PDB file of C-alpha atoms in Angstrom:
ATOM      1  CA  MET A   1     -14.062  28.658 -15.019  1.00  0.00           C
ATOM      2  CA  SER A   2     -15.636  29.234 -11.536  1.00  0.00           C
ATOM      3  CA  LYS A   3     -13.771  31.055  -8.780  1.00  0.00           C
ATOM      4  CA  ASN A   4     -13.470  27.808  -6.935  1.00  0.00           C
ATOM      5  CA  LEU A   5     -11.347  25.764  -9.901  1.00  0.00           C
ATOM      6  CA  PHE A   6      -8.969  28.604  -9.418  1.00  0.00           C
ATOM      7  CA  SER A   7      -8.577  28.272  -5.794  1.00  0.00           C
ATOM      8  CA  LEU A   8      -8.619  24.466  -6.101  1.00  0.00           C
ATOM      9  CA  ILE A   9      -5.193  24.683  -8.470  1.00  0.00           C
ATOM     10  CA  VAL A  10      -3.536  27.496  -6.091  1.00  0.00           C
ATOM     11  CA  SER A  11      -3.806  24.870  -3.656  1.00  0.00           C
ATOM     12  CA  ASP A  12      -2.504  21.709  -5.481  1.00  0.00           C
ATOM     13  CA  LEU A  13       0.649  24.473  -6.215  1.00  0.00           C
ATOM     14  CA  ARG A  14       1.034  25.291  -2.498  1.00  0.00           C
ATOM     15  CA  ALA A  15       0.543  21.506  -1.477  1.00  0.00           C
ATOM     16  CA  ALA A  16       3.699  20.642  -3.929  1.00  0.00           C
ATOM     17  CA  LYS A  17       5.638  23.193  -2.860  1.00  0.00           C
ATOM     18  CA  LYS A  18       5.012  22.217   0.848  1.00  0.00           C
ATOM     19  CA  ARG A  19       5.555  18.484   0.420  1.00  0.00           C
ATOM     20  CA  ASP A  20       8.413  18.503  -1.819  1.00  0.00           C
ATOM     21  CA  PRO A  21      12.029  19.129  -0.495  1.00  0.00           C
ATOM     22  CA  ALA A  22      13.227  19.146  -4.050  1.00  0.00           C
ATOM     23  CA  ALA A  23      10.629  21.728  -4.955  1.00  0.00           C
ATOM     24  CA  ARG A  24      12.846  25.029  -4.949  1.00  0.00           C
ATOM     25  CA  SER A  25       9.883  27.694  -6.826  1.00  0.00           C
ATOM     26  CA  TYR A  26       6.516  27.542  -8.007  1.00  0.00           C
ATOM     27  CA  ILE A  27       7.927  28.635 -11.216  1.00  0.00           C
ATOM     28  CA  GLU A  28       9.901  24.991 -11.078  1.00  0.00           C
ATOM     29  CA  ILE A  29       6.582  22.836 -10.252  1.00  0.00           C
ATOM     30  CA  ILE A  30       4.303  24.916 -13.125  1.00  0.00           C
ATOM     31  CA  PHE A  31       6.560  24.129 -15.631  1.00  0.00           C
ATOM     32  CA  ALA A  32       8.378  20.967 -14.631  1.00  0.00           C
ATOM     33  CA  TYR A  33       6.282  18.785 -12.452  1.00  0.00           C
ATOM     34  CA  SER A  34       4.210  15.787 -13.857  1.00  0.00           C
ATOM     35  CA  GLY A  35       2.420  15.474 -11.203  1.00  0.00           C
ATOM     36  CA  PHE A  36       0.809  18.614 -10.972  1.00  0.00           C
ATOM     37  CA  HIS A  37       0.485  18.875 -14.901  1.00  0.00           C
ATOM     38  CA  ALA A  38      -2.447  16.133 -13.992  1.00  0.00           C
ATOM     39  CA  THR A  39      -3.933  17.367 -11.484  1.00  0.00           C
ATOM     40  CA  LEU A  40      -4.129  20.739 -12.959  1.00  0.00           C
ATOM     41  CA  VAL A  41      -5.580  19.014 -16.048  1.00  0.00           C
ATOM     42  CA  HIS A  42      -8.042  16.886 -14.255  1.00  0.00           C
ATOM     43  CA  ARG A  43      -9.333  20.029 -12.461  1.00  0.00           C
ATOM     44  CA  ILE A  44     -10.067  21.316 -15.777  1.00  0.00           C
ATOM     45  CA  CYS A  45     -12.002  17.825 -16.702  1.00  0.00           C
ATOM     46  CA  ASN A  46     -13.585  17.487 -13.396  1.00  0.00           C
ATOM     47  CA  PHE A  47     -15.100  20.969 -14.545  1.00  0.00           C
ATOM     48  CA  LEU A  48     -15.950  19.966 -17.871  1.00  0.00           C
ATOM     49  CA  TRP A  49     -17.735  16.736 -16.838  1.00  0.00           C
ATOM     50  CA  HIS A  50     -19.759  17.927 -14.105  1.00  0.00           C
ATOM     51  CA  ILE A  51     -21.332  20.589 -16.780  1.00  0.00           C
ATOM     52  CA  LYS A  52     -22.199  17.896 -19.177  1.00  0.00           C
ATOM     53  CA  LEU A  53     -19.452  18.039 -21.582  1.00  0.00           C
ATOM     54  CA  LYS A  54     -18.407  14.304 -20.838  1.00  0.00           C
ATOM     55  CA  PHE A  55     -16.581  13.520 -23.732  1.00  0.00           C
ATOM     56  CA  LEU A  56     -14.271  16.265 -24.065  1.00  0.00           C
ATOM     57  CA  ALA A  57     -13.354  15.861 -20.508  1.00  0.00           C
ATOM     58  CA  ARG A  58     -12.454  12.136 -21.533  1.00  0.00           C
ATOM     59  CA  PHE A  59     -10.351  13.333 -24.584  1.00  0.00           C
ATOM     60  CA  LEU A  60      -8.345  15.605 -22.317  1.00  0.00           C
ATOM     61  CA  SER A  61      -7.792  13.270 -19.815  1.00  0.00           C
ATOM     62  CA  ASN A  62      -6.415  10.634 -21.967  1.00  0.00           C
ATOM     63  CA  ILE A  63      -4.340  13.465 -23.230  1.00  0.00           C
ATOM     64  CA  ALA A  64      -2.772  14.168 -20.022  1.00  0.00           C
ATOM     65  CA  ARG A  65      -2.298  10.344 -19.222  1.00  0.00           C
ATOM     66  CA  ILE A  66      -0.431  10.076 -22.793  1.00  0.00           C
ATOM     67  CA  LEU A  67       2.125  13.059 -21.413  1.00  0.00           C
ATOM     68  CA  THR A  68       2.210  12.238 -17.933  1.00  0.00           C
ATOM     69  CA  SER A  69       1.941   8.454 -17.421  1.00  0.00           C
ATOM     70  CA  ILE A  70      -0.943   9.298 -14.844  1.00  0.00           C
ATOM     71  CA  GLU A  71      -4.368   8.270 -15.411  1.00  0.00           C
ATOM     72  CA  ILE A  72      -7.096  10.401 -13.443  1.00  0.00           C
ATOM     73  CA  HIS A  73     -11.125   9.731 -14.308  1.00  0.00           C
ATOM     74  CA  PRO A  74     -12.502  12.784 -14.881  1.00  0.00           C
ATOM     75  CA  ALA A  75     -15.470  12.089 -12.755  1.00  0.00           C
ATOM     76  CA  ALA A  76     -13.145  11.910  -9.545  1.00  0.00           C
ATOM     77  CA  ILE A  77     -13.857  13.922  -6.985  1.00  0.00           C
ATOM     78  CA  ILE A  78     -10.302  14.955  -5.506  1.00  0.00           C
ATOM     79  CA  ASP A  79     -10.460  18.093  -2.831  1.00  0.00           C
ATOM     80  CA  SER A  80      -8.290  20.548  -1.888  1.00  0.00           C
ATOM     81  CA  GLY A  81      -4.041  20.254  -1.360  1.00  0.00           C
ATOM     82  CA  PHE A  82      -3.920  17.512  -3.506  1.00  0.00           C
ATOM     83  CA  PHE A  83       0.128  16.277  -4.508  1.00  0.00           C
ATOM     84  CA  ILE A  84       1.056  13.661  -6.708  1.00  0.00           C
ATOM     85  CA  ASP A  85       4.724  12.993  -6.223  1.00  0.00           C
ATOM     86  CA  HIS A  86       6.942  11.079  -9.159  1.00  0.00           C
ATOM     87  CA  GLY A  87       3.579   9.998 -10.097  1.00  0.00           C
ATOM     88  CA  ALA A  88       4.410   7.730 -13.059  1.00  0.00           C
ATOM     89  CA  GLY A  89       1.732   4.821 -13.448  1.00  0.00           C
ATOM     90  CA  LEU A  90      -1.086   5.999 -10.768  1.00  0.00           C
ATOM     91  CA  VAL A  91      -4.557   5.574 -11.577  1.00  0.00           C
ATOM     92  CA  ILE A  92      -7.788   6.927 -10.185  1.00  0.00           C
ATOM     93  CA  GLY A  93     -10.770   5.465 -10.900  1.00  0.00           C
ATOM     94  CA  GLU A  94     -14.123   6.602 -11.640  1.00  0.00           C
ATOM     95  CA  THR A  95     -16.033   6.894  -8.046  1.00  0.00           C
ATOM     96  CA  SER A  96     -12.536   7.461  -5.952  1.00  0.00           C
ATOM     97  CA  LYS A  97     -13.238  10.578  -3.830  1.00  0.00           C
ATOM     98  CA  VAL A  98      -9.973  12.006  -2.354  1.00  0.00           C
ATOM     99  CA  GLY A  99     -10.227  14.284   0.635  1.00  0.00           C
ATOM    100  CA  LYS A 100      -8.010  17.753   1.508  1.00  0.00           C
ATOM    101  CA  ASN A 101      -4.476  17.491   1.471  1.00  0.00           C
ATOM    102  CA  VAL A 102      -4.022  13.872   0.420  1.00  0.00           C
ATOM    103  CA  THR A 103      -0.302  12.635  -0.839  1.00  0.00           C
ATOM    104  CA  ILE A 104       0.263  10.002  -3.366  1.00  0.00           C
ATOM    105  CA  TYR A 105       3.167   8.727  -4.778  1.00  0.00           C
ATOM    106  CA  GLN A 106       3.618   6.853  -7.833  1.00  0.00           C
ATOM    107  CA  GLN A 107       2.573   3.300  -9.209  1.00  0.00           C
ATOM    108  CA  THR A 108      -0.177   3.491  -6.658  1.00  0.00           C
ATOM    109  CA  THR A 109      -4.004   2.158  -8.029  1.00  0.00           C
ATOM    110  CA  LEU A 110      -7.378   3.328  -6.284  1.00  0.00           C
ATOM    111  CA  GLY A 111      -8.995   0.815  -8.192  1.00  0.00           C
ATOM    112  CA  GLY A 112     -12.563  -1.499  -8.343  1.00  0.00           C
ATOM    113  CA  LEU A 113     -12.127  -4.743  -7.010  1.00  0.00           C
ATOM    114  CA  THR A 114     -13.898  -6.693 -10.156  1.00  0.00           C
ATOM    115  CA  PRO A 115     -14.838  -4.543 -12.941  1.00  0.00           C
ATOM    116  CA  SER A 116     -14.365  -6.734 -15.675  1.00  0.00           C
ATOM    117  CA  LEU A 117     -17.390  -8.928 -13.605  1.00  0.00           C
ATOM    118  CA  ASN A 118     -20.766  -7.990 -14.526  1.00  0.00           C
ATOM    119  CA  SER A 119     -19.650  -4.710 -15.165  1.00  0.00           C
ATOM    120  CA  ASP A 120     -23.203  -3.849 -16.476  1.00  0.00           C
ATOM    121  CA  SER A 121     -24.291  -3.936 -12.922  1.00  0.00           C
ATOM    122  CA  GLN A 122     -21.518  -1.892 -11.488  1.00  0.00           C
ATOM    123  CA  ARG A 123     -22.481   1.181 -13.356  1.00  0.00           C
ATOM    124  CA  ASN A 124     -23.296   4.353 -11.613  1.00  0.00           C
ATOM    125  CA  THR A 125     -22.507   2.591  -7.694  1.00  0.00           C
ATOM    126  CA  LYS A 126     -19.824   3.316  -5.795  1.00  0.00           C
ATOM    127  CA  ARG A 127     -16.800   0.734  -6.428  1.00  0.00           C
ATOM    128  CA  HIS A 128     -13.444   2.907  -6.255  1.00  0.00           C
ATOM    129  CA  PRO A 129     -11.806   4.314  -2.815  1.00  0.00           C
ATOM    130  CA  THR A 130     -12.491   7.221  -0.421  1.00  0.00           C
ATOM    131  CA  ILE A 131      -9.246   8.665   1.014  1.00  0.00           C
ATOM    132  CA  CYS A 132      -9.988  11.043   3.503  1.00  0.00           C
ATOM    133  CA  ASP A 133      -7.949  13.909   4.707  1.00  0.00           C
ATOM    134  CA  ASN A 134      -4.092  14.135   5.082  1.00  0.00           C
ATOM    135  CA  VAL A 135      -3.683  10.737   3.997  1.00  0.00           C
ATOM    136  CA  ILE A 136      -0.534   9.626   2.503  1.00  0.00           C
ATOM    137  CA  VAL A 137      -0.078   7.055  -0.050  1.00  0.00           C
ATOM    138  CA  GLY A 138       3.292   4.999  -0.706  1.00  0.00           C
ATOM    139  CA  SER A 139       4.311   4.399  -3.832  1.00  0.00           C
ATOM    140  CA  GLY A 140       3.171   1.205  -5.427  1.00  0.00           C
ATOM    141  CA  ALA A 141       0.009   0.590  -2.778  1.00  0.00           C
ATOM    142  CA  GLN A 142      -3.169  -1.169  -4.189  1.00  0.00           C
ATOM    143  CA  ILE A 143      -6.507   0.375  -2.598  1.00  0.00           C
ATOM    144  CA  LEU A 144      -9.480  -1.476  -4.265  1.00  0.00           C
ATOM    145  CA  GLY A 145     -12.946  -1.619  -3.955  1.00  0.00           C
ATOM    146  CA  PRO A 146     -15.634   0.511  -2.010  1.00  0.00           C
ATOM    147  CA  VAL A 147     -12.795   1.006   1.005  1.00  0.00           C
ATOM    148  CA  THR A 148     -12.129   3.947   3.261  1.00  0.00           C
ATOM    149  CA  ILE A 149      -9.416   5.100   4.571  1.00  0.00           C
ATOM    150  CA  GLY A 150      -9.677   7.072   7.563  1.00  0.00           C
ATOM    151  CA  LYS A 151      -8.372  10.939   8.402  1.00  0.00           C
ATOM    152  CA  ASN A 152      -4.179  11.016   9.028  1.00  0.00           C
ATOM    153  CA  SER A 153      -3.639   7.268   7.737  1.00  0.00           C
ATOM    154  CA  ARG A 154      -0.622   6.412   6.149  1.00  0.00           C
ATOM    155  CA  ILE A 155      -0.485   3.365   3.802  1.00  0.00           C
ATOM    156  CA  GLY A 156       2.730   1.735   3.228  1.00  0.00           C
ATOM    157  CA  ALA A 157       4.945   0.902  -0.237  1.00  0.00           C
ATOM    158  CA  ASN A 158       3.423  -1.846  -2.319  1.00  0.00           C
ATOM    159  CA  ALA A 159       0.526  -2.236   0.274  1.00  0.00           C
ATOM    160  CA  VAL A 160      -2.781  -3.755  -0.633  1.00  0.00           C
ATOM    161  CA  VAL A 161      -5.835  -2.642   1.080  1.00  0.00           C
ATOM    162  CA  LEU A 162      -9.046  -4.707   0.582  1.00  0.00           C
ATOM    163  CA  LYS A 163     -10.529  -3.103   3.748  1.00  0.00           C
ATOM    164  CA  ASP A 164     -11.423   0.030   5.671  1.00  0.00           C
ATOM    165  CA  ILE A 165      -8.807   1.282   7.427  1.00  0.00           C
ATOM    166  CA  PRO A 166      -9.687   4.185  10.662  1.00  0.00           C
ATOM    167  CA  GLU A 167      -8.351   7.073  11.332  1.00  0.00           C
ATOM    168  CA  ASN A 168      -4.492   7.873  12.688  1.00  0.00           C
ATOM    169  CA  PHE A 169      -3.292   4.565  11.129  1.00  0.00           C
ATOM    170  CA  THR A 170      -0.408   3.111   9.579  1.00  0.00           C
ATOM    171  CA  TYR A 171      -0.936   0.045   7.706  1.00  0.00           C
ATOM    172  CA  VAL A 172       1.928  -1.860   5.370  1.00  0.00           C
ATOM    173  CA  GLY A 173       2.244  -5.375   3.908  1.00  0.00           C
ATOM    174  CA  ILE A 174       0.219  -7.817   1.474  1.00  0.00           C
ATOM    175  CA  PRO A 175      -2.660  -7.582   2.379  1.00  0.00           C
ATOM    176  CA  ALA A 176      -2.172  -4.404   4.124  1.00  0.00           C
ATOM    177  CA  ARG A 177      -1.864  -4.691   8.489  1.00  0.00           C
ATOM    178  CA  LYS A 178      -1.614  -2.097  11.130  1.00  0.00           C
ATOM    179  CA  ILE A 179       2.064  -1.738  12.297  1.00  0.00           C
ATOM    180  CA  GLU A 180       1.472   1.868  14.072  1.00  0.00           C
ATOM    181  CA  SER A 181      -1.364   3.876  15.837  1.00  0.00           C
ATOM    182  CA  LYS A 182      -1.248   7.692  16.873  1.00  0.00           C
ATOM    183  CA  ASN A 183      -2.321  11.058  16.110  1.00  0.00           C
ATOM    184  CA  LEU A 184      -0.519  11.697  12.625  1.00  0.00           C
ATOM    185  CA  THR A 185      -2.630  15.262  11.647  1.00  0.00           C
ATOM    186  CA  ASP A 186       0.984  17.556  11.678  1.00  0.00           C
ATOM    187  CA  GLU A 187       3.636  14.420  11.009  1.00  0.00           C
ATOM    188  CA  PHE A 188       4.315  14.428   7.212  1.00  0.00           C
ATOM    189  CA  ASN A 189       5.993  10.683   6.312  1.00  0.00           C
ATOM    190  CA  ALA A 190       6.877  10.136   2.438  1.00  0.00           C
ATOM    191  CA  TYR A 191       5.894   6.941   0.925  1.00  0.00           C
ATOM    192  CA  GLY A 192       3.273   6.669   4.065  1.00  0.00           C
ATOM    193  CA  ILE A 193       6.220   4.872   6.428  1.00  0.00           C
ATOM    194  CA  SER A 194       6.870   6.580   9.472  1.00  0.00           C
ATOM    195  CA  LYS A 195      10.328   7.614  11.117  1.00  0.00           C
ATOM    196  CA  GLY A 196      12.093   5.637  13.494  1.00  0.00           C
ATOM    197  CA  LYS A 197      11.551   1.741  14.189  1.00  0.00           C
ATOM    198  CA  ILE A 198       8.316   0.185  12.871  1.00  0.00           C
ATOM    199  CA  ASP A 199       7.716  -3.300  14.749  1.00  0.00           C
ATOM    200  CA  ASP A 200       6.497  -5.541  11.711  1.00  0.00           C
ATOM    201  CA  PRO A 201       4.019  -8.790  13.406  1.00  0.00           C
ATOM    202  CA  ASN A 202       5.189 -11.319  11.390  1.00  0.00           C
ATOM    203  CA  LYS A 203       8.979 -10.777  12.569  1.00  0.00           C
ATOM    204  CA  LYS A 204       7.660 -10.440  15.967  1.00  0.00           C
ATOM    205  CA  SER A 205       5.480 -13.771  15.629  1.00  0.00           C
ATOM    206  CA  ILE A 206       8.599 -15.424  13.327  1.00  0.00           C
ATOM    207  CA  ASN A 207      11.096 -14.293  17.196  1.00  0.00           C
ATOM    208  CA  ALA A 208       8.796 -16.123  19.508  1.00  0.00           C
ATOM    209  CA  LEU A 209       8.614 -18.909  17.597  1.00  0.00           C
ATOM    210  CA  TYR A 210      12.362 -19.143  17.363  1.00  0.00           C
ATOM    211  CA  LYS A 211      12.241 -18.491  21.177  1.00  0.00           C
ATOM    212  CA  GLU A 212       9.919 -21.361  22.031  1.00  0.00           C
ATOM    213  CA  ILE A 213      11.889 -23.992  19.684  1.00  0.00           C
ATOM    214  CA  HIS A 214      15.049 -22.510  21.785  1.00  0.00           C
ATOM    215  CA  THR A 215      13.369 -23.221  25.033  1.00  0.00           C
ATOM    216  CA  ILE A 216      12.140 -26.427  24.002  1.00  0.00           C
ATOM    217  CA  THR A 217      15.318 -27.591  23.055  1.00  0.00           C
ATOM    218  CA  GLU A 218      17.061 -26.835  26.403  1.00  0.00           C
ATOM    219  CA  LYS A 219      14.058 -28.684  28.119  1.00  0.00           C
ATOM    220  CA  PHE A 220      15.097 -31.679  25.623  1.00  0.00           C
ATOM    221  CA  GLU A 221      18.811 -31.682  26.523  1.00  0.00           C
ATOM    222  CA  GLU A 222      17.851 -31.643  30.702  1.00  0.00           C
ATOM    223  CA  LEU A 223      15.498 -34.706  30.330  1.00  0.00           C
ATOM    224  CA  LYS A 224      18.025 -36.358  27.795  1.00  0.00           C
ATOM    225  CA  LYS A 225      20.775 -36.084  30.629  1.00  0.00           C
ATOM    226  CA  ILE A 226      18.325 -37.398  33.621  1.00  0.00           C
ATOM    227  CA  VAL A 227      17.769 -40.196  31.044  1.00  0.00           C
ATOM    228  CA  ASP A 228      21.233 -40.775  31.009  1.00  0.00           C
ATOM    229  CA  ALA A 229      22.094 -40.917  34.495  1.00  0.00           C
ATOM    230  CA  ASN A 230      19.127 -43.082  35.450  1.00  0.00           C
ATOM    231  CA  TYR A 231      18.472 -45.738  33.019  1.00  0.00           C
ATOM    232  CA  LYS A 232      22.178 -46.605  31.698  1.00  0.00           C
ATOM    233  CA  VAL A 233      22.171 -49.145  29.185  1.00  0.00           C
ATOM    234  CA  PRO A 234      25.338 -51.898  30.114  1.00  0.00           C
ATOM    235  CA  ASN A 235      27.396 -52.719  27.282  1.00  0.00           C
ATOM    236  CA  SER A 236      26.410 -55.798  25.604  1.00  0.00           C
ATOM    237  CA  ASN A 237      28.715 -58.507  24.902  1.00  0.00           C
ATOM    238  CA  ILE A 238      25.810 -59.889  22.422  1.00  0.00           C
ATOM    239  CA  LYS A 239      27.745 -60.585  19.257  1.00  0.00           C
ATOM    240  CA  PHE A 240      25.559 -60.288  16.090  1.00  0.00           C
ATOM    241  CA  ARG A 241      26.169 -62.996  13.111  1.00  0.00           C
ATOM    242  CA  ARG A 242      26.331 -62.260   9.586  1.00  0.00           C
ATOM    243  CA  GLN A 243      24.377 -65.115   7.805  1.00  0.00           C
ATOM    244  CA  LYS A 244      26.607 -66.331   5.238  1.00  0.00           C
ATOM    245  CA  GLY A 245      24.629 -66.944   1.992  1.00  0.00           C
ATOM    246  CA  LYS A 246      25.780 -69.742  -0.936  1.00  0.00           C
ATOM    247  CA  GLN A 247      27.972 -68.225  -2.981  1.00  0.00           C
ATOM    248  CA  GLY A 248      27.573 -69.883  -6.326  1.00  0.00           C
ATOM    249  CA  LYS A 249      24.761 -72.204  -6.448  1.00  0.00           C
ATOM    250  CA  GLY A 250      21.441 -71.246  -8.171  1.00  0.00           C
ATOM    251  CA  LYS A 251      18.236 -73.122  -7.347  1.00  0.00           C
TER     252      LYS A 251
END
């Protein structure tokens, strides 16, 4: 194994210690963190993949999937400082690329958009996401297709991302939409959600609609008062007689 492989593993260990307040020691991470176990095995499998031992790489990655419930294809490229928190249900596809200091939470998918359609034509093509440096992906997020998530961006829990996201943005929702833009380089937000109040664009639209309805209602009441004051209808003495049909007689 190369020196580079060892340095990657050390960087992953340090990332877990730095980003998880529950991590008390490196020993605890080495023996009790399934996310670190999955990353460690992937580092080895990726090394084997690139020296053409692809079957062995797939076999070992499958063992890791059974033991950790985390599936990472051996061909996926993952840079240093990678941290999987919790991790169960995480899937990272074959052509995925993950930059430095990326954090991903459980139930996330870095997948293809339509892998079952024309599968042969998709072989050896870029069909999975590229996650740039310092990105945080919240639990349950689905990032699908050859999209790029820009540096320092945050993907909120359960978001569905189908298009590129620029640097320094926070996206949430289905489909994912922008809620915040600022320099997030030195700010760690668990689950991809920023601290403080987050404005929801849909909530803003609904509140604006309620306000408009309230304004229209007030205008209507004013108009009704004007009509009542100027166009009073006098009391009518017209009596309506009910026609009595013939009872008990048939045709």
